[in-house]
Short mmCIF file of C-alpha atoms and ligand atoms in Angstrom, two decimals:
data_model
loop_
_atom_site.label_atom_id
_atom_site.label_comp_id
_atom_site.label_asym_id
_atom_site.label_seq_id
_atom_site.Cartn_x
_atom_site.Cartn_y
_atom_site.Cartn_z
CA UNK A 24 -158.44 144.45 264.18
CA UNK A 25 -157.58 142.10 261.44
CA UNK A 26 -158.33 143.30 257.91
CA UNK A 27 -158.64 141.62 254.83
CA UNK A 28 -157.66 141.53 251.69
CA UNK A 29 -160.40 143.36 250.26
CA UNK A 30 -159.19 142.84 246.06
CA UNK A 31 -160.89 139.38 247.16
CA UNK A 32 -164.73 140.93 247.37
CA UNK A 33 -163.68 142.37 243.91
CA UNK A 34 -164.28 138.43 242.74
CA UNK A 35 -167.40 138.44 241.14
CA UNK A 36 -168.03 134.75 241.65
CA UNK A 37 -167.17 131.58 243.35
CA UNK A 38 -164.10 130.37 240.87
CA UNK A 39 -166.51 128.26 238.63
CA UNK A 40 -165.91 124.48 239.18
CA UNK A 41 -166.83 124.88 242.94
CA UNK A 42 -170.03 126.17 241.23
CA UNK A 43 -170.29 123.44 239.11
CA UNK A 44 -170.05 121.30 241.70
CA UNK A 45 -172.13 122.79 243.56
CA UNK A 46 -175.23 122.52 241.28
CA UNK A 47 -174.28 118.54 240.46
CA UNK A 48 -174.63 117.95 243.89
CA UNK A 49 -178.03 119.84 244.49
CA UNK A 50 -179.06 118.39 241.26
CA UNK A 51 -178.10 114.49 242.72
CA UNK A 52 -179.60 115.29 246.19
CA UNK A 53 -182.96 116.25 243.99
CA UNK A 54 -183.02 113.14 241.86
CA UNK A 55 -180.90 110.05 243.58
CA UNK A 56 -179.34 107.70 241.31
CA UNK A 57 -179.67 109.81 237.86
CA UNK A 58 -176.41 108.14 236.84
CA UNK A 59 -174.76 112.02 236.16
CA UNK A 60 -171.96 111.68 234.02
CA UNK A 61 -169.01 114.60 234.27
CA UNK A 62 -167.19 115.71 231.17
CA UNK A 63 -166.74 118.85 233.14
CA UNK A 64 -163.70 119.64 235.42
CA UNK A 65 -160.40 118.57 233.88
CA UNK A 66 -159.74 115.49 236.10
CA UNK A 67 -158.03 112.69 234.64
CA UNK A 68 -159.66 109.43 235.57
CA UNK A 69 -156.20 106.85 233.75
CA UNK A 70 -153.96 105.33 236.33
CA UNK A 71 -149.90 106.83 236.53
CA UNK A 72 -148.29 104.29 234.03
CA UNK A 73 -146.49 101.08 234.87
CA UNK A 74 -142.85 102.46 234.66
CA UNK A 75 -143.81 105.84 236.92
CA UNK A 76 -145.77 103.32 239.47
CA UNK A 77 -142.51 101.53 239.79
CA UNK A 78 -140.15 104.14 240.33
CA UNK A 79 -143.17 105.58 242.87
CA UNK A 80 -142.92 102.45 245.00
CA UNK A 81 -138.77 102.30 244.66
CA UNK A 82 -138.94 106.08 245.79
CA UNK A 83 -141.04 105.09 249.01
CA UNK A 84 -138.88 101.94 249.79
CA UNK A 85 -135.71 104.63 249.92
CA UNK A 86 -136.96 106.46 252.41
CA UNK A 87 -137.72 103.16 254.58
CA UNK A 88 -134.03 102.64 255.32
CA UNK A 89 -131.67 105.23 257.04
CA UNK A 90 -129.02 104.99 254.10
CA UNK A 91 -131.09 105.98 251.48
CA UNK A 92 -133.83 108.39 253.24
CA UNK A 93 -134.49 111.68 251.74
CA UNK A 94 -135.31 114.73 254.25
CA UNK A 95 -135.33 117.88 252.30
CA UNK A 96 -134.29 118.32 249.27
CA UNK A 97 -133.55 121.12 246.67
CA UNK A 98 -136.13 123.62 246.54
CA UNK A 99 -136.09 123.91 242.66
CA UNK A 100 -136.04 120.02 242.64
CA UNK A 101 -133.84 117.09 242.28
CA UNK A 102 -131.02 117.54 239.44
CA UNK A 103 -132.24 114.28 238.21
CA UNK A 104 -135.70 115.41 237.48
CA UNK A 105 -134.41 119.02 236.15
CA UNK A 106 -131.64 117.59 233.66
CA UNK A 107 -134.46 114.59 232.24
CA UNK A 108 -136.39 117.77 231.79
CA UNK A 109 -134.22 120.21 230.27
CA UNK A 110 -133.15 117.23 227.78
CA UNK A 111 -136.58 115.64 227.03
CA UNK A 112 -138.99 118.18 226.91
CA UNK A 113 -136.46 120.94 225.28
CA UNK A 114 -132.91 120.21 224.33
CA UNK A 115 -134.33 118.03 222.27
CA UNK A 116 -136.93 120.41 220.42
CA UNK A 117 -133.84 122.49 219.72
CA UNK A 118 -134.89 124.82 222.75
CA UNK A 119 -131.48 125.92 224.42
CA UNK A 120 -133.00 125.11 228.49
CA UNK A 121 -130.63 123.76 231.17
CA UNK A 122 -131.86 122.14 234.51
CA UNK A 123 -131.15 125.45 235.85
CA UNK A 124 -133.95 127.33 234.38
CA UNK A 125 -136.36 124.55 235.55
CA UNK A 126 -138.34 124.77 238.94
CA UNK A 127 -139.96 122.20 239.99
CA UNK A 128 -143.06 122.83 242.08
CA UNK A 129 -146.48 120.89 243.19
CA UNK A 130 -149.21 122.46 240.17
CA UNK A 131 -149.29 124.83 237.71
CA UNK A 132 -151.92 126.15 238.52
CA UNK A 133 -150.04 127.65 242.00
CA UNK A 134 -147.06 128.37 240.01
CA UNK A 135 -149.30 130.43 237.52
CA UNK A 136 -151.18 132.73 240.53
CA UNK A 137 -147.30 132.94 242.45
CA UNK A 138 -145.52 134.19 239.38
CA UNK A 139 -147.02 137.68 239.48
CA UNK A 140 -145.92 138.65 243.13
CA UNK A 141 -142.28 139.09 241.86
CA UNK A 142 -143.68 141.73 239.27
CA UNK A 143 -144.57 145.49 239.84
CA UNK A 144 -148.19 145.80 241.18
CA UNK A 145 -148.36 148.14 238.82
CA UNK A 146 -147.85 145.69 236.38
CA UNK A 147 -150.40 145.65 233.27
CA UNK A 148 -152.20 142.00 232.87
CA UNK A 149 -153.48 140.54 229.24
CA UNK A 150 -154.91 138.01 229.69
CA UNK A 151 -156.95 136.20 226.48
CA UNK A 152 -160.99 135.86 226.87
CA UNK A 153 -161.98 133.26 227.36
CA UNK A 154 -159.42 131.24 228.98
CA UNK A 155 -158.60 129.36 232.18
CA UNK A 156 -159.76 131.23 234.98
CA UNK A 157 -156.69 131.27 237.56
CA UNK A 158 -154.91 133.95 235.93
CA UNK A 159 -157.76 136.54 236.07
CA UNK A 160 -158.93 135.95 239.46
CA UNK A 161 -154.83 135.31 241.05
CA UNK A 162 -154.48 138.78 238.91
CA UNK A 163 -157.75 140.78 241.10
CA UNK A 164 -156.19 139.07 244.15
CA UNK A 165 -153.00 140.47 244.23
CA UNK A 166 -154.84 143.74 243.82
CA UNK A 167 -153.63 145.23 240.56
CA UNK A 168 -157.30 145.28 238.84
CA UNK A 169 -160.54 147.70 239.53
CA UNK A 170 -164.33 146.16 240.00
CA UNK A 171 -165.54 144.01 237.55
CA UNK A 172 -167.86 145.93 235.15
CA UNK A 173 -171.14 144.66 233.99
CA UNK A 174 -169.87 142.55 230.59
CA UNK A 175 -167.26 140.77 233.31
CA UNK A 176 -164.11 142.07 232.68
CA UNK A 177 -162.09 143.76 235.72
CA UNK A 178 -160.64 146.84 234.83
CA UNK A 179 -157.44 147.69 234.51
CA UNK A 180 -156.82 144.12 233.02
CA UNK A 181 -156.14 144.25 229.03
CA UNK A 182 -158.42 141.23 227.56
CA UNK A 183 -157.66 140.00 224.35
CA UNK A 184 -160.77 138.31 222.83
CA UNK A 185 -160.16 134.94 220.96
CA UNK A 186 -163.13 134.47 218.90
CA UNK A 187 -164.56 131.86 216.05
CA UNK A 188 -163.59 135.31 214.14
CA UNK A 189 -160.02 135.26 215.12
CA UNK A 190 -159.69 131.13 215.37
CA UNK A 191 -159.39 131.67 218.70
CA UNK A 192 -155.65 133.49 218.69
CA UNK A 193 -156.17 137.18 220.20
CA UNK A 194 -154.57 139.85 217.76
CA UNK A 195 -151.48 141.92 219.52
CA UNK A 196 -153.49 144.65 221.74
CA UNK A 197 -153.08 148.36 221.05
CA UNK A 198 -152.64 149.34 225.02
CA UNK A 199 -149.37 147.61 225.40
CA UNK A 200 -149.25 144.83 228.65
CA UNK A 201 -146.48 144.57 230.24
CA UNK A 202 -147.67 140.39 231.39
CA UNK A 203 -148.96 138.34 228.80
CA UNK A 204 -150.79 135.38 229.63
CA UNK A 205 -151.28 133.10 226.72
CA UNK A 206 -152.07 129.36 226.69
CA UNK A 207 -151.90 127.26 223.93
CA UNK A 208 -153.26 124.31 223.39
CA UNK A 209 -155.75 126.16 224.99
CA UNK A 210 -158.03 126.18 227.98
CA UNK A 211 -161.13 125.71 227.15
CA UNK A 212 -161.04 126.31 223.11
CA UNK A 213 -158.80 123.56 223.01
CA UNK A 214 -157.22 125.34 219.81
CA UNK A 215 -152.92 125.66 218.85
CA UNK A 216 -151.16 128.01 217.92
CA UNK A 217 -148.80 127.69 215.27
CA UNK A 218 -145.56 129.27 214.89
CA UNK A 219 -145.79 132.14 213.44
CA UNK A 220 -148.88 133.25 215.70
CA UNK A 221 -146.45 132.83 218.44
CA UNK A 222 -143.47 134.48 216.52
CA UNK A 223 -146.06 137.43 216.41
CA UNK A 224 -146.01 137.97 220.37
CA UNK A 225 -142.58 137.09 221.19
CA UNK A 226 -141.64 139.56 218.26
CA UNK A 227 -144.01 142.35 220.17
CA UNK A 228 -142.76 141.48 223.58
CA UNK A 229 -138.97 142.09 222.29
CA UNK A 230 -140.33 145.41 220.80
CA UNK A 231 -142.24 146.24 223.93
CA UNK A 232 -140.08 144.75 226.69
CA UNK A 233 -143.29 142.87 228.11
CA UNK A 234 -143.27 139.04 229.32
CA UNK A 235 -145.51 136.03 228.24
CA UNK A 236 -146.51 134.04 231.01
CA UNK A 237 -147.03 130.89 228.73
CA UNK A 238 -149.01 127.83 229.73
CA UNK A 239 -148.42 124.56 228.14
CA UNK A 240 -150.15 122.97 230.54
CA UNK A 241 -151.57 120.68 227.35
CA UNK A 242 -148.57 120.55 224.92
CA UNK A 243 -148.29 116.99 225.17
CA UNK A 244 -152.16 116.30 223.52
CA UNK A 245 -150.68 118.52 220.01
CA UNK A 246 -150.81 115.36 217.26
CA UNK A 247 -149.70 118.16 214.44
CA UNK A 248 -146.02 118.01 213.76
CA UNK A 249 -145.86 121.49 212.59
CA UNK A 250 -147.17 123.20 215.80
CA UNK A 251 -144.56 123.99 218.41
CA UNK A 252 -144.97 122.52 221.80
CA UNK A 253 -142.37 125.36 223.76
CA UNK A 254 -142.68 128.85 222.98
CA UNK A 255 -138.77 128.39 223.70
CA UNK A 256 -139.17 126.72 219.80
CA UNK A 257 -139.78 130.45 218.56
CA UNK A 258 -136.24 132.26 218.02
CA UNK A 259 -135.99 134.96 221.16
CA UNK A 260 -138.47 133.59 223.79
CA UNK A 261 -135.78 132.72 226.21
CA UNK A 262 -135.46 136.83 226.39
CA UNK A 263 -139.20 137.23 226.86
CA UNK A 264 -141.10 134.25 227.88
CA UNK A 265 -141.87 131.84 231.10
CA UNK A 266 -143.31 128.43 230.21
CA UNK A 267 -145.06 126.40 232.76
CA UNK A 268 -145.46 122.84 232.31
CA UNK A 269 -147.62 119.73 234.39
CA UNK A 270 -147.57 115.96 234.93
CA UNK A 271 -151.17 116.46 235.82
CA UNK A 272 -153.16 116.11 232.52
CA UNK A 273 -149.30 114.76 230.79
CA UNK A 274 -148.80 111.87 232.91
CA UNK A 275 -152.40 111.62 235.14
CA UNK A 276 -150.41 113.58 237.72
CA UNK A 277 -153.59 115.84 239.37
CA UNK A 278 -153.94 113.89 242.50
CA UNK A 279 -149.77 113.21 242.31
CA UNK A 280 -148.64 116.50 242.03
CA UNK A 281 -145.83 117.61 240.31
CA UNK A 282 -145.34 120.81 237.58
CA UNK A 283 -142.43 122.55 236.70
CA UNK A 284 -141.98 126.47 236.20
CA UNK A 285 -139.01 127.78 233.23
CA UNK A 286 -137.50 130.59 233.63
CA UNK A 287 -134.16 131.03 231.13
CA UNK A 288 -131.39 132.75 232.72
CA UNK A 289 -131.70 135.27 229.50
CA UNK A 290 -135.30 136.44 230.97
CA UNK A 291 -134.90 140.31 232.67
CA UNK A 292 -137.28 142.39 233.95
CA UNK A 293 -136.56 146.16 234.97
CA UNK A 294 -136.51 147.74 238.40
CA UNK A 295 -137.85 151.88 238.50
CA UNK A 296 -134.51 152.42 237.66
CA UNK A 297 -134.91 150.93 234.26
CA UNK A 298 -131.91 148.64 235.80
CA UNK A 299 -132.12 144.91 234.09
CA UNK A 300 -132.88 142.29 236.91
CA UNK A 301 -132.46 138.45 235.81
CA UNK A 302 -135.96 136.66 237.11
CA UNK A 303 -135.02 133.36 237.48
CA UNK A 304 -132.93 134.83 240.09
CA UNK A 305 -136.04 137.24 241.91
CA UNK A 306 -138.41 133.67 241.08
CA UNK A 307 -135.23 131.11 242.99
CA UNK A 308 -135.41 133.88 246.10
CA UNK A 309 -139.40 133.30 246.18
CA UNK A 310 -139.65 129.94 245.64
CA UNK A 311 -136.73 128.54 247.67
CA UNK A 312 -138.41 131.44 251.01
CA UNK A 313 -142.09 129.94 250.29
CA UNK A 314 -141.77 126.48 249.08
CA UNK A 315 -139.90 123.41 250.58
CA UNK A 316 -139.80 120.97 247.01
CA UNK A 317 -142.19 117.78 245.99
CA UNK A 318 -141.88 114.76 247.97
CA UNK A 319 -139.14 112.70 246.84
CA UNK A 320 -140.86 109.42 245.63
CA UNK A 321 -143.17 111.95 243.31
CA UNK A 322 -140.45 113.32 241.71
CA UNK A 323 -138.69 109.77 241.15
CA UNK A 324 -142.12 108.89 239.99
CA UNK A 325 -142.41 111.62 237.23
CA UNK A 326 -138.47 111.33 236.24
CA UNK A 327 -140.03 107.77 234.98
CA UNK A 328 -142.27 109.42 233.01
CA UNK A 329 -139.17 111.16 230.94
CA UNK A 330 -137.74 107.88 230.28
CA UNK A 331 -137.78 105.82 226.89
CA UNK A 332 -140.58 103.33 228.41
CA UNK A 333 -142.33 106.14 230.36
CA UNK A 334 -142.69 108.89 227.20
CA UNK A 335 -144.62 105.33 225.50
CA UNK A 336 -147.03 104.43 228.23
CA UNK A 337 -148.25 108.19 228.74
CA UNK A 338 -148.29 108.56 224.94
CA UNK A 339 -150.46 105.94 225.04
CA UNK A 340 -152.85 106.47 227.39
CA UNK A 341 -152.89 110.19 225.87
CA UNK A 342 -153.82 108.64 222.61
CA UNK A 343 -156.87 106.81 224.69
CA UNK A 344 -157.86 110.20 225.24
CA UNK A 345 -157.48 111.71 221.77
CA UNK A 346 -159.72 109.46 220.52
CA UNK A 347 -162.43 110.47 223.01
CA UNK A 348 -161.94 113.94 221.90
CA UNK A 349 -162.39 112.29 218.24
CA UNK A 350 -165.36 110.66 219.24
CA UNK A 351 -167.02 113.77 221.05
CA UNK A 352 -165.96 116.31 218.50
CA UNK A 353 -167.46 113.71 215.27
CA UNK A 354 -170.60 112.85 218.05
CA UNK A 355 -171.22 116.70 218.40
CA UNK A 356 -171.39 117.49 214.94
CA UNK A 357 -173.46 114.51 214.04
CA UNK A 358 -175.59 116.47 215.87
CA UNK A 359 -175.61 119.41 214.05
CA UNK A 360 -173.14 121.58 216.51
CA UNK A 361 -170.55 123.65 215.49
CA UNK A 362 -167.42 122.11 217.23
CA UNK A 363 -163.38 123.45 217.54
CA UNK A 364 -160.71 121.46 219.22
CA UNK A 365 -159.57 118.57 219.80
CA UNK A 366 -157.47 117.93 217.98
CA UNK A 367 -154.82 118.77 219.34
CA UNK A 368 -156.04 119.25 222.67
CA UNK A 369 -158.36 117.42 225.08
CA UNK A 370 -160.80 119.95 224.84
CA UNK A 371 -163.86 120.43 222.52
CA UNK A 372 -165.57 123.83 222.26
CA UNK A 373 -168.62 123.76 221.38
CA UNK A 374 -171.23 126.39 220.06
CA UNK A 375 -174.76 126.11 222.14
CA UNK A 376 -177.46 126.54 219.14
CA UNK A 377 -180.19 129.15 218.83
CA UNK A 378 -178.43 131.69 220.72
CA UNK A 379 -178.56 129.86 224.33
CA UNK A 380 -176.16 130.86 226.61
CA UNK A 381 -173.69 128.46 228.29
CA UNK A 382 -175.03 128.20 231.79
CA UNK A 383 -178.60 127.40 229.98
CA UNK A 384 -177.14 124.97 228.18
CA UNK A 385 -175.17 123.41 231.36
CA UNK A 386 -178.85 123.31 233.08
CA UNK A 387 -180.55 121.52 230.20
CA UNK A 388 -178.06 118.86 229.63
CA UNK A 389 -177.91 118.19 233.49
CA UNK A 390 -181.85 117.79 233.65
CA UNK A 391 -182.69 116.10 230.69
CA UNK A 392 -179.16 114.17 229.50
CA UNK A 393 -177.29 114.17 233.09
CA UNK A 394 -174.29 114.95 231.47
CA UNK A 395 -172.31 117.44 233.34
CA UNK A 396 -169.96 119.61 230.85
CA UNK A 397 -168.23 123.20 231.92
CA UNK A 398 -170.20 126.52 230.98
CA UNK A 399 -168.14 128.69 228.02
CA UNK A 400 -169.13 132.07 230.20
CA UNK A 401 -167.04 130.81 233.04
CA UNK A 402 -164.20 131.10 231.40
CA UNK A 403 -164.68 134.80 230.34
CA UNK A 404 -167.48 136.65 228.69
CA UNK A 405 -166.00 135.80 225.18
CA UNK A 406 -167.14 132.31 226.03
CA UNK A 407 -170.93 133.09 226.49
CA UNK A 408 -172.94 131.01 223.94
CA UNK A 409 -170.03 127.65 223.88
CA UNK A 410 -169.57 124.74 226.36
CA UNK A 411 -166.67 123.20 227.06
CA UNK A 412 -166.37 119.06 227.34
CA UNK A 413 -163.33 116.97 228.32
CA UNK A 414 -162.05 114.11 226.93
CA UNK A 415 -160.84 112.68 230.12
CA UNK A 416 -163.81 110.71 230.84
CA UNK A 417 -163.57 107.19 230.01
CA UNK A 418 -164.89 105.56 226.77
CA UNK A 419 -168.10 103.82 228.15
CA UNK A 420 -169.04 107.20 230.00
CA UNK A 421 -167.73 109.29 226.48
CA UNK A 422 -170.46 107.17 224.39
CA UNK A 423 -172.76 106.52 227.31
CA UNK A 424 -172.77 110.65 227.39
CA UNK A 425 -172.79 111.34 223.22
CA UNK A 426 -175.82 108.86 223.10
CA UNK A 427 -177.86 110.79 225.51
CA UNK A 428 -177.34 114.14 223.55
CA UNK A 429 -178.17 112.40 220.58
CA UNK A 430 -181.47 111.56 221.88
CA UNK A 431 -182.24 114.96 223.55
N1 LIG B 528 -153.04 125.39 233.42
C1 LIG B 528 -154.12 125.07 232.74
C2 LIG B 528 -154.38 125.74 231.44
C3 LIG B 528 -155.03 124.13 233.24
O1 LIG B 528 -156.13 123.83 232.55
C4 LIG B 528 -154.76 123.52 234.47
C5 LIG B 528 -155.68 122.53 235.05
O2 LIG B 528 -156.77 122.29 234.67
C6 LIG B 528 -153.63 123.89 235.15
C7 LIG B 528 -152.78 124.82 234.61
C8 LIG B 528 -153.36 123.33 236.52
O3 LIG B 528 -152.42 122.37 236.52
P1 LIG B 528 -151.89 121.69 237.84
O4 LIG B 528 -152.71 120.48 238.09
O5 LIG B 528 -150.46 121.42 237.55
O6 LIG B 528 -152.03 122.68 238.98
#
């Protein structure tokens, strides 16, 4: 008889944007032609740039001939890809990564689930509240949390709430973790954190021997030259900290595919022994046994987008979105909302008013505005009472969608 895995009936609901979904399509099947407009997933909707398009299309033409075809390559990706990396995106912030400690993989979002198999199951999770859902749910399916109780929260995970209080940055918990998941710009507050907020946990993860699972899924969206885009920018992170990276919201990679995973050579983790064991080295056995590398012409495709010409035309079209995220946050307010991020990140947070909690709030602007945006509650309990929009959409939907809420 097979058996399942039952940690995955501990889920206490379907991961949200299949819910979302869900209720835009019942909604549309209700009332035909309503002319919904979705601010809500994360999807891009920019084409790859010119320069990343090119080197696409040379890519594909190499594997048309027998002289230059690709079959597999490197698991942990080309060299070429890995060194434009290591110099572009950290050598030259000052952050001491080689192509070595870069993996290249298909999504971050796999990448952040797959990291926790090569840690203890007995492994203690932080994880902030709210905050992009993957880490929670990968953590209750590889079994190392309890039910979820009534206010959400699984046990046996540590939350850290990130409040209007606490601007959103989680003060250093008491119980200590021994994973720390933090993401910053953040998912879905869409606030930084500067540097000495993250000099504060890679000073407590030295003291406590603990590792910060760090997403910077959205570094490329911070405008503010003082905030760091690499935790590897904080003096000691290489001993502490893993930083996953994306093309998808970067470079309009999410139907492309291509993220990278860094892992510095200095990172150990500890067997029962207490005996150091380097994880780059435990994270190269798993990835090169489960994964097979990107398709060649995608990563010649995003090594374009770490060139001089590239780093302009995604800059660009990321500036296209920072001034949606100008226009939504100024829009909201107008309005009388209470509004954080972007600014720095492609997100805007908003507060619902009069108390009304998020998924009320996601029904009211769907009936009466058709505007689809992504419930705060989904993203932890911390979240009840906000909404999340995206900046992604384009302009004529953005304004299309802030003049209906200003007629509500
Ligand atoms: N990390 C965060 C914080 C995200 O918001 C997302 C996507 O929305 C991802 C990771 C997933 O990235 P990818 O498309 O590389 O899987």
């Amino acid at each position: 008889m097979a058996l399942i895995n039952e940690h995955y009936q501990k889920l206490a609901a379907g991961y949200l944007f299949p819910e979302i979904g869900r209720r835009v399509r019942e909604y549309e099947k209700a009332h035909p032609g309503s002319g919904i407009i979705r601010m809500g997933i994360g999807d891009v909707t920019q084409p790859l740039a010119p320069s990343v398009i090119r080197a696409f299309h040379a890519g594909v033409e190499e594997m048309a001939s027998a002289e230059t075809f690709k079959g597999y390559g490197p698991e942990q990706g080309y060299d070429f890809l890995r060194e434009a990396i290591a110099e572009r995106s950290f050598r030259s912030r000052g952050a001491a990564i080689t192509a070595d400690d870069i993996f290249i993989s298909d999504g971050s979002k796999c990448d952040t689930g797959n990291i926790q198999e090569i840690f203890g199951l007995q492994s203690k999770v932080a994880i902030c509240d709210p905050v992009y859902p993957v880490y929670a749910d990968t953590t209750v399916m590889a079994g190392k949390t309890g039910h979820a109780a009534a206010n959400g929260y699984y046990q046996g995970i540590i939350y850290l709430p990130c409040t209007a209080e606490n601007h959103f940055i989680p003060a250093l918990p008491e119980e200590v973790p021994d994973l720390i998941f933090l993401c910053y710009p953040n998912n879905p507050t869409g606030t930084v954190a500067p540097r000495e907020e993250l000099k504060k946990w890679v000073d407590y993860a030295l003291e406590h021997k603990s590792i910060i699972l760090f997403d910077a899924a959205y570094e490329a969206f911070i405008r503010d030259p003082e905030i760091p885009h690499s935790i590897y920018e904080i003096a000691g992170a290489e001993k502490v900290a893993i930083e996953f990276r994306s093309l998808s919201k970067t470079a309009g990679f999410t139907g492309t595919r291509l993220a990278y995973t860094v892992i510095p050579g200095a990172l150990m983790a500890y067997d029962s022994q207490g005996n150091e064991v380097q994880v780059r080295k435990l994270w190269n056995r798993r990835h090169t046994t489960k994964f097979n590398g990107v398709s060649y012409p995608v990563q010649k495709a995003a090594a374009a987008v770490f060139t001089e010409e590239g780093q302009r035309e995604v800059e660009a079209t990321i500036g296209y979105y920072m001034e949606n995220a100008a226009l939504i946050r100024e829009s909201l307010a107008a309005c009388g909302y209470t509004v954080y991020g972007g600014e720095n990140a492609p997100y805007i947070w908003v507060q619902t008013r009069d108390g009304m909690k998020s998924w009320d709030f996601f029904d009211l602007l769907l009936e009466k505005a058709h505007v689809v945006g992504t419930p705060g509650s989904g993203f932890g309990p911390s979240g009840e009472g906000y909404f999340r929009f995206s900046a992604f959409a384009t302009r004529e939907k953005v304004l299309e969608a802030m003049d209906r809420i200003y007629h509500l």
